[in-house]
PDB file of C-alpha atoms in Angstrom:
ATOM      1  CA  MET A   1       0.021   0.030   0.096  1.00 59.00           C
ATOM      2  CA  ASP A   2       1.300   3.367  -0.855  1.00 86.00           C
ATOM      3  CA  LYS A   3      -1.507   5.870  -0.677  1.00 95.00           C
ATOM      4  CA  THR A   4      -3.012   6.891   2.687  1.00 98.00           C
ATOM      5  CA  LEU A   5      -5.944   9.194   3.248  1.00 98.00           C
ATOM      6  CA  ILE A   6      -5.729  11.102   6.617  1.00 98.00           C
ATOM      7  CA  PHE A   7      -8.580  13.035   8.405  1.00 98.00           C
ATOM      8  CA  SER A   8      -9.184  13.936  12.023  1.00 98.00           C
ATOM      9  CA  ASP A   9     -11.535  15.155  14.816  1.00 97.00           C
ATOM     10  CA  SER A  10     -14.959  14.750  13.088  1.00 97.00           C
ATOM     11  CA  HIS A  11     -16.565  14.941  16.622  1.00 96.00           C
ATOM     12  CA  ILE A  12     -19.770  13.292  15.498  1.00 97.00           C
ATOM     13  CA  CYS A  13     -22.782  14.515  17.521  1.00 95.00           C
ATOM     14  CA  ASN A  14     -26.458  15.245  16.884  1.00 94.00           C
ATOM     15  CA  SER A  15     -25.869  18.849  16.000  1.00 92.00           C
ATOM     16  CA  ASN A  16     -23.461  18.273  13.142  1.00 96.00           C
ATOM     17  CA  ILE A  17     -24.626  15.000  11.531  1.00 97.00           C
ATOM     18  CA  ILE A  18     -26.339  16.765   8.655  1.00 96.00           C
ATOM     19  CA  GLU A  19     -23.048  18.691   7.868  1.00 97.00           C
ATOM     20  CA  LEU A  20     -20.842  15.633   8.342  1.00 98.00           C
ATOM     21  CA  LYS A  21     -22.933  13.680   5.813  1.00 98.00           C
ATOM     22  CA  ASP A  22     -21.608  16.066   3.137  1.00 98.00           C
ATOM     23  CA  ILE A  23     -18.103  16.145   4.595  1.00 98.00           C
ATOM     24  CA  PHE A  24     -17.738  12.317   4.754  1.00 98.00           C
ATOM     25  CA  ALA A  25     -19.153  11.969   1.178  1.00 98.00           C
ATOM     26  CA  GLU A  26     -16.500  14.526   0.012  1.00 98.00           C
ATOM     27  CA  ILE A  27     -13.754  12.699   1.820  1.00 98.00           C
ATOM     28  CA  MET A  28     -14.766   9.342   0.373  1.00 98.00           C
ATOM     29  CA  ASN A  29     -14.621  10.793  -3.181  1.00 97.00           C
ATOM     30  CA  TYR A  30     -10.752  10.394  -2.876  1.00 97.00           C
ATOM     31  CA  LYS A  31      -9.194   7.057  -3.805  1.00 96.00           C
ATOM     32  CA  ALA A  32      -6.615   5.518  -1.434  1.00 97.00           C
ATOM     33  CA  ASP A  33      -5.346   2.181  -0.205  1.00 96.00           C
ATOM     34  CA  ARG A  34      -5.810   3.078   3.370  1.00 97.00           C
ATOM     35  CA  VAL A  35      -7.736   5.688   5.462  1.00 98.00           C
ATOM     36  CA  ILE A  36      -6.727   6.783   8.941  1.00 98.00           C
ATOM     37  CA  CYS A  37      -8.699   8.871  11.373  1.00 98.00           C
ATOM     38  CA  LEU A  38      -6.487  10.618  13.921  1.00 98.00           C
ATOM     39  CA  GLY A  39      -8.936  10.340  16.696  1.00 94.00           C
ATOM     40  CA  ASP A  40     -12.134  11.995  18.204  1.00 95.00           C
ATOM     41  CA  TYR A  41     -14.377  10.449  15.530  1.00 96.00           C
ATOM     42  CA  TYR A  42     -17.166  10.701  18.092  1.00 96.00           C
ATOM     43  CA  ASP A  43     -17.677  13.733  20.310  1.00 94.00           C
ATOM     44  CA  ARG A  44     -18.447  11.872  23.529  1.00 89.00           C
ATOM     45  CA  LYS A  45     -18.334   8.678  25.464  1.00 85.00           C
ATOM     46  CA  LEU A  46     -22.126   8.028  25.646  1.00 88.00           C
ATOM     47  CA  LEU A  47     -23.899   8.053  22.168  1.00 91.00           C
ATOM     48  CA  ASN A  48     -27.526   8.365  21.499  1.00 92.00           C
ATOM     49  CA  ALA A  49     -29.111   6.285  18.774  1.00 95.00           C
ATOM     50  CA  GLU A  50     -28.829   8.808  15.954  1.00 96.00           C
ATOM     51  CA  GLU A  51     -25.124   9.386  16.600  1.00 95.00           C
ATOM     52  CA  LEU A  52     -24.420   5.685  16.869  1.00 95.00           C
ATOM     53  CA  ILE A  53     -26.351   4.768  13.730  1.00 96.00           C
ATOM     54  CA  PHE A  54     -24.733   7.537  11.742  1.00 97.00           C
ATOM     55  CA  GLY A  55     -21.219   6.866  12.890  1.00 96.00           C
ATOM     56  CA  THR A  56     -21.478   3.129  12.343  1.00 96.00           C
ATOM     57  CA  ASN A  57     -22.915   3.571   8.767  1.00 97.00           C
ATOM     58  CA  ILE A  58     -20.094   5.885   7.829  1.00 97.00           C
ATOM     59  CA  MET A  59     -17.509   3.448   9.187  1.00 97.00           C
ATOM     60  CA  LYS A  60     -19.235   0.645   7.144  1.00 97.00           C
ATOM     61  CA  GLN A  61     -18.838   2.782   4.004  1.00 97.00           C
ATOM     62  CA  PHE A  62     -15.102   3.317   4.766  1.00 98.00           C
ATOM     63  CA  VAL A  63     -14.550  -0.357   5.216  1.00 97.00           C
ATOM     64  CA  GLU A  64     -16.329  -1.093   1.974  1.00 97.00           C
ATOM     65  CA  LYS A  65     -14.414   1.537  -0.062  1.00 97.00           C
ATOM     66  CA  TYR A  66     -10.828   1.224   1.398  1.00 97.00           C
ATOM     67  CA  SER A  67      -8.546  -1.814   1.812  1.00 96.00           C
ATOM     68  CA  GLU A  68      -7.557  -0.816   5.308  1.00 97.00           C
ATOM     69  CA  VAL A  69      -9.331   1.473   7.843  1.00 98.00           C
ATOM     70  CA  ILE A  70      -7.512   2.585  10.970  1.00 97.00           C
ATOM     71  CA  MET A  71      -8.994   4.534  13.877  1.00 97.00           C
ATOM     72  CA  LEU A  72      -6.958   6.213  16.546  1.00 97.00           C
ATOM     73  CA  GLU A  73      -8.368   6.557  20.141  1.00 94.00           C
ATOM     74  CA  GLY A  74      -9.226  10.187  20.857  1.00 91.00           C
ATOM     75  CA  ASN A  75      -9.581  11.815  24.234  1.00 87.00           C
ATOM     76  CA  HIS A  76     -13.336  12.194  23.608  1.00 82.00           C
ATOM     77  CA  ASP A  77     -14.123   8.674  22.435  1.00 84.00           C
ATOM     78  CA  LYS A  78     -11.420   6.311  23.590  1.00 81.00           C
ATOM     79  CA  GLU A  79     -13.931   3.870  24.951  1.00 83.00           C
ATOM     80  CA  THR A  80     -16.756   4.565  22.607  1.00 89.00           C
ATOM     81  CA  ILE A  81     -15.006   3.412  19.470  1.00 91.00           C
ATOM     82  CA  LYS A  82     -13.891  -0.048  20.504  1.00 89.00           C
ATOM     83  CA  TYR A  83     -16.993  -1.669  19.104  1.00 92.00           C
ATOM     84  CA  ILE A  84     -16.022  -0.682  15.471  1.00 92.00           C
ATOM     85  CA  ILE A  85     -13.431  -3.381  15.541  1.00 93.00           C
ATOM     86  CA  ASP A  86     -16.330  -5.745  14.711  1.00 93.00           C
ATOM     87  CA  LEU A  87     -16.819  -3.779  11.501  1.00 94.00           C
ATOM     88  CA  GLY A  88     -13.255  -4.493  10.328  1.00 95.00           C
ATOM     89  CA  VAL A  89     -11.721  -1.254  11.577  1.00 96.00           C
ATOM     90  CA  LYS A  90      -8.418  -1.376  13.254  1.00 96.00           C
ATOM     91  CA  VAL A  91      -8.225   0.607  16.489  1.00 95.00           C
ATOM     92  CA  PHE A  92      -4.954   1.846  18.129  1.00 96.00           C
ATOM     93  CA  PRO A  93      -3.879   4.556  20.680  1.00 96.00           C
ATOM     94  CA  SER A  94      -1.219   5.469  18.134  1.00 96.00           C
ATOM     95  CA  ILE A  95       0.504   3.734  15.116  1.00 98.00           C
ATOM     96  CA  VAL A  96       3.639   3.612  13.140  1.00 98.00           C
ATOM     97  CA  ILE A  97       3.269   2.631   9.469  1.00 97.00           C
ATOM     98  CA  ASP A  98       6.267   2.662   7.036  1.00 95.00           C
ATOM     99  CA  ASN A  99       8.233   4.676   9.650  1.00 97.00           C
ATOM    100  CA  ASN A 100       5.482   7.433   9.695  1.00 97.00           C
ATOM    101  CA  TYR A 101       3.972   8.157  13.171  1.00 98.00           C
ATOM    102  CA  TYR A 102       0.151   8.673  13.764  1.00 98.00           C
ATOM    103  CA  GLY A 103      -1.005   9.966  17.194  1.00 97.00           C
ATOM    104  CA  HIS A 104      -3.673  12.035  18.852  1.00 96.00           C
ATOM    105  CA  PHE A 105      -2.079  14.600  21.307  1.00 95.00           C
ATOM    106  CA  PHE A 106      -0.497  18.106  21.511  1.00 95.00           C
ATOM    107  CA  VAL A 107       3.230  18.613  21.605  1.00 96.00           C
ATOM    108  CA  ASP A 108       4.944  21.687  23.068  1.00 94.00           C
ATOM    109  CA  GLU A 109       5.137  23.103  19.615  1.00 94.00           C
ATOM    110  CA  SER A 110       1.360  22.875  19.022  1.00 95.00           C
ATOM    111  CA  ILE A 111      -0.192  26.289  18.877  1.00 93.00           C
ATOM    112  CA  LYS A 112      -3.141  25.182  21.016  1.00 89.00           C
ATOM    113  CA  SER A 113      -1.085  23.214  23.687  1.00 85.00           C
ATOM    114  CA  PHE A 114      -1.063  26.194  26.141  1.00 81.00           C
ATOM    115  CA  ASN A 115       2.414  24.950  27.361  1.00 75.00           C
ATOM    116  CA  SER A 116       0.728  21.796  28.930  1.00 76.00           C
ATOM    117  CA  ALA A 117       1.595  19.155  26.339  1.00 78.00           C
ATOM    118  CA  LYS A 118       4.571  17.674  28.203  1.00 84.00           C
ATOM    119  CA  ARG A 119       5.746  16.198  24.877  1.00 92.00           C
ATOM    120  CA  SER A 120       8.105  17.583  22.245  1.00 93.00           C
ATOM    121  CA  LEU A 121       8.706  16.860  18.660  1.00 95.00           C
ATOM    122  CA  THR A 122      12.133  15.794  19.532  1.00 94.00           C
ATOM    123  CA  GLU A 123      10.687  12.608  20.754  1.00 95.00           C
ATOM    124  CA  PHE A 124       9.737  11.697  17.158  1.00 97.00           C
ATOM    125  CA  ASP A 125      12.996  12.576  15.372  1.00 96.00           C
ATOM    126  CA  GLN A 126      13.458   8.881  14.160  1.00 97.00           C
ATOM    127  CA  TYR A 127      10.183   8.955  12.156  1.00 98.00           C
ATOM    128  CA  ASN A 128       9.719  10.220   8.533  1.00 97.00           C
ATOM    129  CA  TYR A 129       6.416  11.947   8.826  1.00 98.00           C
ATOM    130  CA  VAL A 130       4.477  12.705  12.101  1.00 98.00           C
ATOM    131  CA  PHE A 131       0.694  13.277  11.846  1.00 98.00           C
ATOM    132  CA  LEU A 132      -1.103  14.465  15.058  1.00 98.00           C
ATOM    133  CA  GLY A 133      -4.789  14.812  15.805  1.00 97.00           C
ATOM    134  CA  HIS A 134      -6.406  16.531  18.814  1.00 96.00           C
ATOM    135  CA  GLN A 135      -5.611  20.079  17.646  1.00 96.00           C
ATOM    136  CA  HIS A 136      -8.567  21.384  15.502  1.00 97.00           C
ATOM    137  CA  SER A 137      -6.550  24.054  13.732  1.00 97.00           C
ATOM    138  CA  PHE A 138      -4.159  23.047  10.884  1.00 98.00           C
ATOM    139  CA  GLN A 139      -0.500  23.422  11.657  1.00 97.00           C
ATOM    140  CA  VAL A 140       2.873  22.499  10.005  1.00 97.00           C
ATOM    141  CA  LEU A 141       4.803  22.057  13.205  1.00 96.00           C
ATOM    142  CA  LYS A 142       7.942  21.823  11.274  1.00 95.00           C
ATOM    143  CA  GLU A 143       8.959  19.926   8.087  1.00 95.00           C
ATOM    144  CA  LYS A 144       7.020  16.639   7.853  1.00 97.00           C
ATOM    145  CA  ARG A 145       5.410  17.181  11.261  1.00 97.00           C
ATOM    146  CA  ILE A 146       1.747  18.137  10.897  1.00 98.00           C
ATOM    147  CA  HIS A 147      -1.548  18.750  12.656  1.00 98.00           C
ATOM    148  CA  PRO A 148      -4.179  18.248   9.777  1.00 98.00           C
ATOM    149  CA  GLY A 149      -6.735  19.774  12.106  1.00 98.00           C
ATOM    150  CA  SER A 150     -10.371  18.856  12.385  1.00 98.00           C
ATOM    151  CA  CYS A 151     -12.339  18.083   9.196  1.00 98.00           C
ATOM    152  CA  ILE A 152     -15.277  20.300  10.485  1.00 98.00           C
ATOM    153  CA  PHE A 153     -15.485  23.610  12.365  1.00 98.00           C
ATOM    154  CA  VAL A 154     -16.146  22.176  15.766  1.00 97.00           C
ATOM    155  CA  ASP A 155     -16.256  25.344  17.967  1.00 94.00           C
ATOM    156  CA  PHE A 156     -15.527  28.954  17.892  1.00 94.00           C
ATOM    157  CA  GLY A 157     -11.997  28.530  19.025  1.00 93.00           C
ATOM    158  CA  GLU A 158     -11.381  27.794  15.401  1.00 96.00           C
ATOM    159  CA  VAL A 159     -13.011  30.978  14.095  1.00 95.00           C
ATOM    160  CA  ASP A 160      -9.681  32.173  12.680  1.00 95.00           C
ATOM    161  CA  ASP A 161      -9.043  29.025  10.681  1.00 96.00           C
ATOM    162  CA  THR A 162      -9.323  29.789   6.962  1.00 95.00           C
ATOM    163  CA  SER A 163     -10.136  26.166   5.879  1.00 97.00           C
ATOM    164  CA  LYS A 164     -10.619  22.552   7.004  1.00 98.00           C
ATOM    165  CA  ASN A 165      -8.319  19.933   5.375  1.00 98.00           C
ATOM    166  CA  ILE A 166      -7.511  16.403   4.825  1.00 98.00           C
ATOM    167  CA  ILE A 167      -4.061  14.888   3.771  1.00 98.00           C
ATOM    168  CA  MET A 168      -3.228  12.363   1.204  1.00 98.00           C
ATOM    169  CA  LEU A 169       0.223  10.678   1.611  1.00 98.00           C
ATOM    170  CA  GLU A 170       1.529   8.864  -1.296  1.00 96.00           C
ATOM    171  CA  ASN A 171       4.960   7.337  -1.053  1.00 89.00           C
ATOM    172  CA  ASP A 172       6.899  10.162   0.470  1.00 92.00           C
ATOM    173  CA  LYS A 173       4.746  13.122  -0.749  1.00 95.00           C
ATOM    174  CA  ILE A 174       1.821  14.736   0.773  1.00 97.00           C
ATOM    175  CA  ASP A 175      -1.127  16.535  -0.673  1.00 97.00           C
ATOM    176  CA  ILE A 176      -2.968  18.965   1.607  1.00 98.00           C
ATOM    177  CA  ILE A 177      -6.570  18.918   0.373  1.00 98.00           C
ATOM    178  CA  GLU A 178      -8.888  21.799   1.312  1.00 98.00           C
ATOM    179  CA  LEU A 179     -12.408  20.507   1.950  1.00 98.00           C
ATOM    180  CA  LYS A 180     -15.372  22.289   0.291  1.00 98.00           C
ATOM    181  CA  SER A 181     -18.184  20.962   2.509  1.00 98.00           C
ATOM    182  CA  PRO A 182     -17.509  22.313   6.008  1.00 98.00           C
ATOM    183  CA  ILE A 183     -19.734  25.258   6.881  1.00 98.00           C
ATOM    184  CA  PRO A 184     -17.653  28.341   7.470  1.00 97.00           C
ATOM    185  CA  MET A 185     -17.364  29.814  10.998  1.00 97.00           C
ATOM    186  CA  ILE A 186     -17.272  33.622  11.320  1.00 97.00           C
ATOM    187  CA  ASP A 187     -17.424  36.408  14.095  1.00 96.00           C
ATOM    188  CA  ILE A 188     -19.770  39.248  13.233  1.00 96.00           C
ATOM    189  CA  PHE A 189     -19.594  42.599  15.161  1.00 94.00           C
ATOM    190  CA  ASN A 190     -22.413  44.636  13.485  1.00 92.00           C
ATOM    191  CA  LYS A 191     -26.049  43.765  13.224  1.00 91.00           C
ATOM    192  CA  LYS A 192     -26.226  45.115   9.723  1.00 92.00           C
ATOM    193  CA  ASP A 193     -23.668  42.488   8.691  1.00 94.00           C
ATOM    194  CA  LEU A 194     -25.976  39.812  10.079  1.00 94.00           C
ATOM    195  CA  ASP A 195     -28.593  40.927   7.591  1.00 92.00           C
ATOM    196  CA  LYS A 196     -26.174  40.742   4.625  1.00 92.00           C
ATOM    197  CA  LEU A 197     -24.834  37.317   5.544  1.00 93.00           C
ATOM    198  CA  GLY A 198     -26.141  34.188   3.810  1.00 93.00           C
ATOM    199  CA  GLU A 199     -27.641  31.422   5.791  1.00 94.00           C
ATOM    200  CA  ARG A 200     -24.712  28.787   5.335  1.00 94.00           C
ATOM    201  CA  TYR A 201     -22.568  30.038   8.199  1.00 96.00           C
ATOM    202  CA  LYS A 202     -21.790  29.317  11.886  1.00 96.00           C
ATOM    203  CA  VAL A 203     -22.106  32.773  13.389  1.00 96.00           C
ATOM    204  CA  ARG A 204     -20.895  34.223  16.596  1.00 95.00           C
ATOM    205  CA  TYR A 205     -22.250  37.604  17.263  1.00 94.00           C
ATOM    206  CA  VAL A 206     -19.835  39.595  19.386  1.00 94.00           C
ATOM    207  CA  ILE A 207     -21.418  42.412  21.449  1.00 91.00           C
ATOM    208  CA  LYS A 208     -18.857  44.979  22.298  1.00 88.00           C
ATOM    209  CA  ASP A 209     -20.485  47.137  24.937  1.00 86.00           C
ATOM    210  CA  PHE A 210     -23.394  47.385  27.336  1.00 81.00           C
ATOM    211  CA  ASN A 211     -25.338  50.023  25.279  1.00 85.00           C
ATOM    212  CA  GLN A 212     -25.152  47.692  22.223  1.00 87.00           C
ATOM    213  CA  LEU A 213     -26.614  44.856  24.441  1.00 85.00           C
ATOM    214  CA  LYS A 214     -29.456  47.163  25.658  1.00 83.00           C
ATOM    215  CA  VAL A 215     -30.464  48.160  22.192  1.00 86.00           C
ATOM    216  CA  GLU A 216     -30.048  44.837  20.383  1.00 87.00           C
ATOM    217  CA  ALA A 217     -30.975  42.115  22.968  1.00 83.00           C
ATOM    218  CA  ASN A 218     -34.530  41.715  21.872  1.00 83.00           C
ATOM    219  CA  GLU A 219     -33.783  42.137  18.185  1.00 87.00           C
ATOM    220  CA  LEU A 220     -31.593  39.029  18.043  1.00 88.00           C
ATOM    221  CA  GLU A 221     -34.381  36.546  18.078  1.00 84.00           C
ATOM    222  CA  GLN A 222     -34.768  36.671  14.283  1.00 87.00           C
ATOM    223  CA  TYR A 223     -31.276  35.419  13.755  1.00 90.00           C
ATOM    224  CA  LYS A 224     -31.315  32.300  15.951  1.00 85.00           C
ATOM    225  CA  ASP A 225     -33.013  30.237  13.211  1.00 88.00           C
ATOM    226  CA  LYS A 226     -31.395  31.977  10.137  1.00 92.00           C
ATOM    227  CA  PHE A 227     -27.960  30.462  10.443  1.00 94.00           C
ATOM    228  CA  TYR A 228     -26.693  26.943  10.827  1.00 93.00           C
ATOM    229  CA  GLN A 229     -25.430  27.887  14.131  1.00 93.00           C
ATOM    230  CA  PHE A 230     -25.811  31.201  16.031  1.00 93.00           C
ATOM    231  CA  LYS A 231     -24.010  32.127  19.304  1.00 93.00           C
ATOM    232  CA  ILE A 232     -23.695  35.290  21.240  1.00 91.00           C
ATOM    233  CA  LYS A 233     -20.514  36.470  22.910  1.00 91.00           C
ATOM    234  CA  LEU A 234     -20.303  39.388  25.412  1.00 86.00           C
ATOM    235  CA  ASP A 235     -16.947  41.036  24.832  1.00 85.00           C
ATOM    236  CA  PHE A 236     -16.829  44.149  26.919  1.00 77.00           C
ATOM    237  CA  GLU A 237     -14.671  44.765  29.966  1.00 63.00           C
ATOM    238  CA  ASN A 238     -16.364  44.251  33.466  1.00 51.00           C
ATOM    239  CA  LYS A 239     -15.615  47.715  34.647  1.00 45.00           C
ATOM    240  CA  GLU A 240     -18.205  49.834  36.550  1.00 44.00           C
ATOM    241  CA  ASP A 241     -16.706  53.130  35.306  1.00 40.00           C
ATOM    242  CA  LYS A 242     -17.745  52.208  31.748  1.00 44.00           C
ATOM    243  CA  VAL A 243     -21.439  52.347  32.693  1.00 43.00           C
ATOM    244  CA  ASP A 244     -23.089  55.752  33.134  1.00 45.00           C
ATOM    245  CA  ILE A 245     -26.329  54.516  34.462  1.00 43.00           C
ATOM    246  CA  PHE A 246     -27.390  52.877  37.843  1.00 43.00           C
ATOM    247  CA  PRO A 247     -24.253  54.181  39.444  1.00 49.00           C
ATOM    248  CA  LYS A 248     -24.844  52.278  42.635  1.00 53.00           C
ATOM    249  CA  LYS A 249     -24.587  48.859  40.909  1.00 55.00           C
ATOM    250  CA  ASN A 250     -21.719  47.234  39.306  1.00 54.00           C
ATOM    251  CA  ILE A 251     -21.732  45.831  35.794  1.00 54.00           C
ATOM    252  CA  ASN A 252     -22.717  42.334  36.883  1.00 64.00           C
ATOM    253  CA  GLU A 253     -25.679  43.593  38.743  1.00 63.00           C
ATOM    254  CA  ILE A 254     -26.736  45.694  35.773  1.00 57.00           C
ATOM    255  CA  LEU A 255     -26.406  42.897  33.344  1.00 63.00           C
ATOM    256  CA  ASN A 256     -28.352  40.531  35.489  1.00 69.00           C
ATOM    257  CA  ASP A 257     -31.162  42.993  35.878  1.00 68.00           C
ATOM    258  CA  TRP A 258     -31.205  43.692  32.115  1.00 63.00           C
ATOM    259  CA  LEU A 259     -31.207  39.998  31.133  1.00 67.00           C
ATOM    260  CA  LYS A 260     -34.292  39.457  33.328  1.00 70.00           C
ATOM    261  CA  LYS A 261     -36.107  41.900  30.892  1.00 68.00           C
ATOM    262  CA  ILE A 262     -35.296  39.904  27.753  1.00 67.00           C
ATOM    263  CA  LYS A 263     -38.496  38.680  26.246  1.00 67.00           C
ATOM    264  CA  ASP A 264     -37.400  35.920  24.054  1.00 66.00           C
ATOM    265  CA  GLN A 265     -36.428  32.918  26.192  1.00 69.00           C
ATOM    266  CA  ALA A 266     -33.940  31.458  23.706  1.00 68.00           C
ATOM    267  CA  VAL A 267     -32.099  34.645  23.263  1.00 65.00           C
ATOM    268  CA  LYS A 268     -32.133  35.205  27.051  1.00 65.00           C
ATOM    269  CA  LEU A 269     -30.532  31.799  27.593  1.00 70.00           C
ATOM    270  CA  GLU A 270     -27.911  32.450  25.026  1.00 68.00           C
ATOM    271  CA  LEU A 271     -26.967  35.895  26.518  1.00 67.00           C
ATOM    272  CA  GLU A 272     -26.873  34.336  30.034  1.00 67.00           C
ATOM    273  CA  SER A 273     -24.568  31.641  28.826  1.00 70.00           C
ATOM    274  CA  ALA A 274     -22.362  34.175  27.133  1.00 63.00           C
ATOM    275  CA  PHE A 275     -22.226  36.336  30.135  1.00 59.00           C
ATOM    276  CA  SER A 276     -21.415  33.422  32.355  1.00 62.00           C
ATOM    277  CA  GLU A 277     -18.504  32.344  30.051  1.00 58.00           C
ATOM    278  CA  ASP A 278     -17.059  35.894  30.059  1.00 52.00           C
ATOM    279  CA  LYS A 279     -17.045  35.945  33.837  1.00 46.00           C
ATOM    280  CA  CYS A 280     -15.043  32.683  33.958  1.00 38.00           C
TER     281      CYS A 280
END
């Protein structure tokens, strides 16, 4: 075998199954001898029926199309994926094939490791290529050392990613393939831009100050069903001197009072969640 298709971190869950149908269909358009998933095929340990049926059917399709299918254990689904061995899928914590290393973890050089990886690329100097899952953002760590990144925009920590990719390894050459199916993820800062934007986006609406929150909170209901995904982020500093009303209350108290007045429950819950995240 000399042609290997590599993808990572699909994080199958109810909310992304429709999108992943298109993504997996696009991935399986490519011919190869072997396909390797670098981990986190599923998003969680306990699956519901829809997630289990979808993930199992996709694995069956991989097994039918490719001569060898390999799945690495991810941090999200280490125990969940054990059953797919019965489908003909080979499951490993990590694996070396033709002196190329495949794993699911950060290293110190990973941009998302936050200095907590406790592993370095120097551990893998003996290998030709090193392909690592776990990090959702694409990164060439150094020559022949790569995080392919997730094949789908999983969360808004990836909002700055310009694409989602898979990799084709043939003999000693790689081809980084940009996927067309993933739904783009974007930050929007102005309500007028929400109106101009098409429906096929995952949108995080960033509210920059309290006055904007006051004016727009009850107007956001119309957008919650427009986009594939719609989140709200409160991104203003928690300083009392930036608020010129209710001087006897701090910003937390002012926000909590205002949130109680939001009419639409879905928007209210979204704002409460965003406010809670900002306080963490």
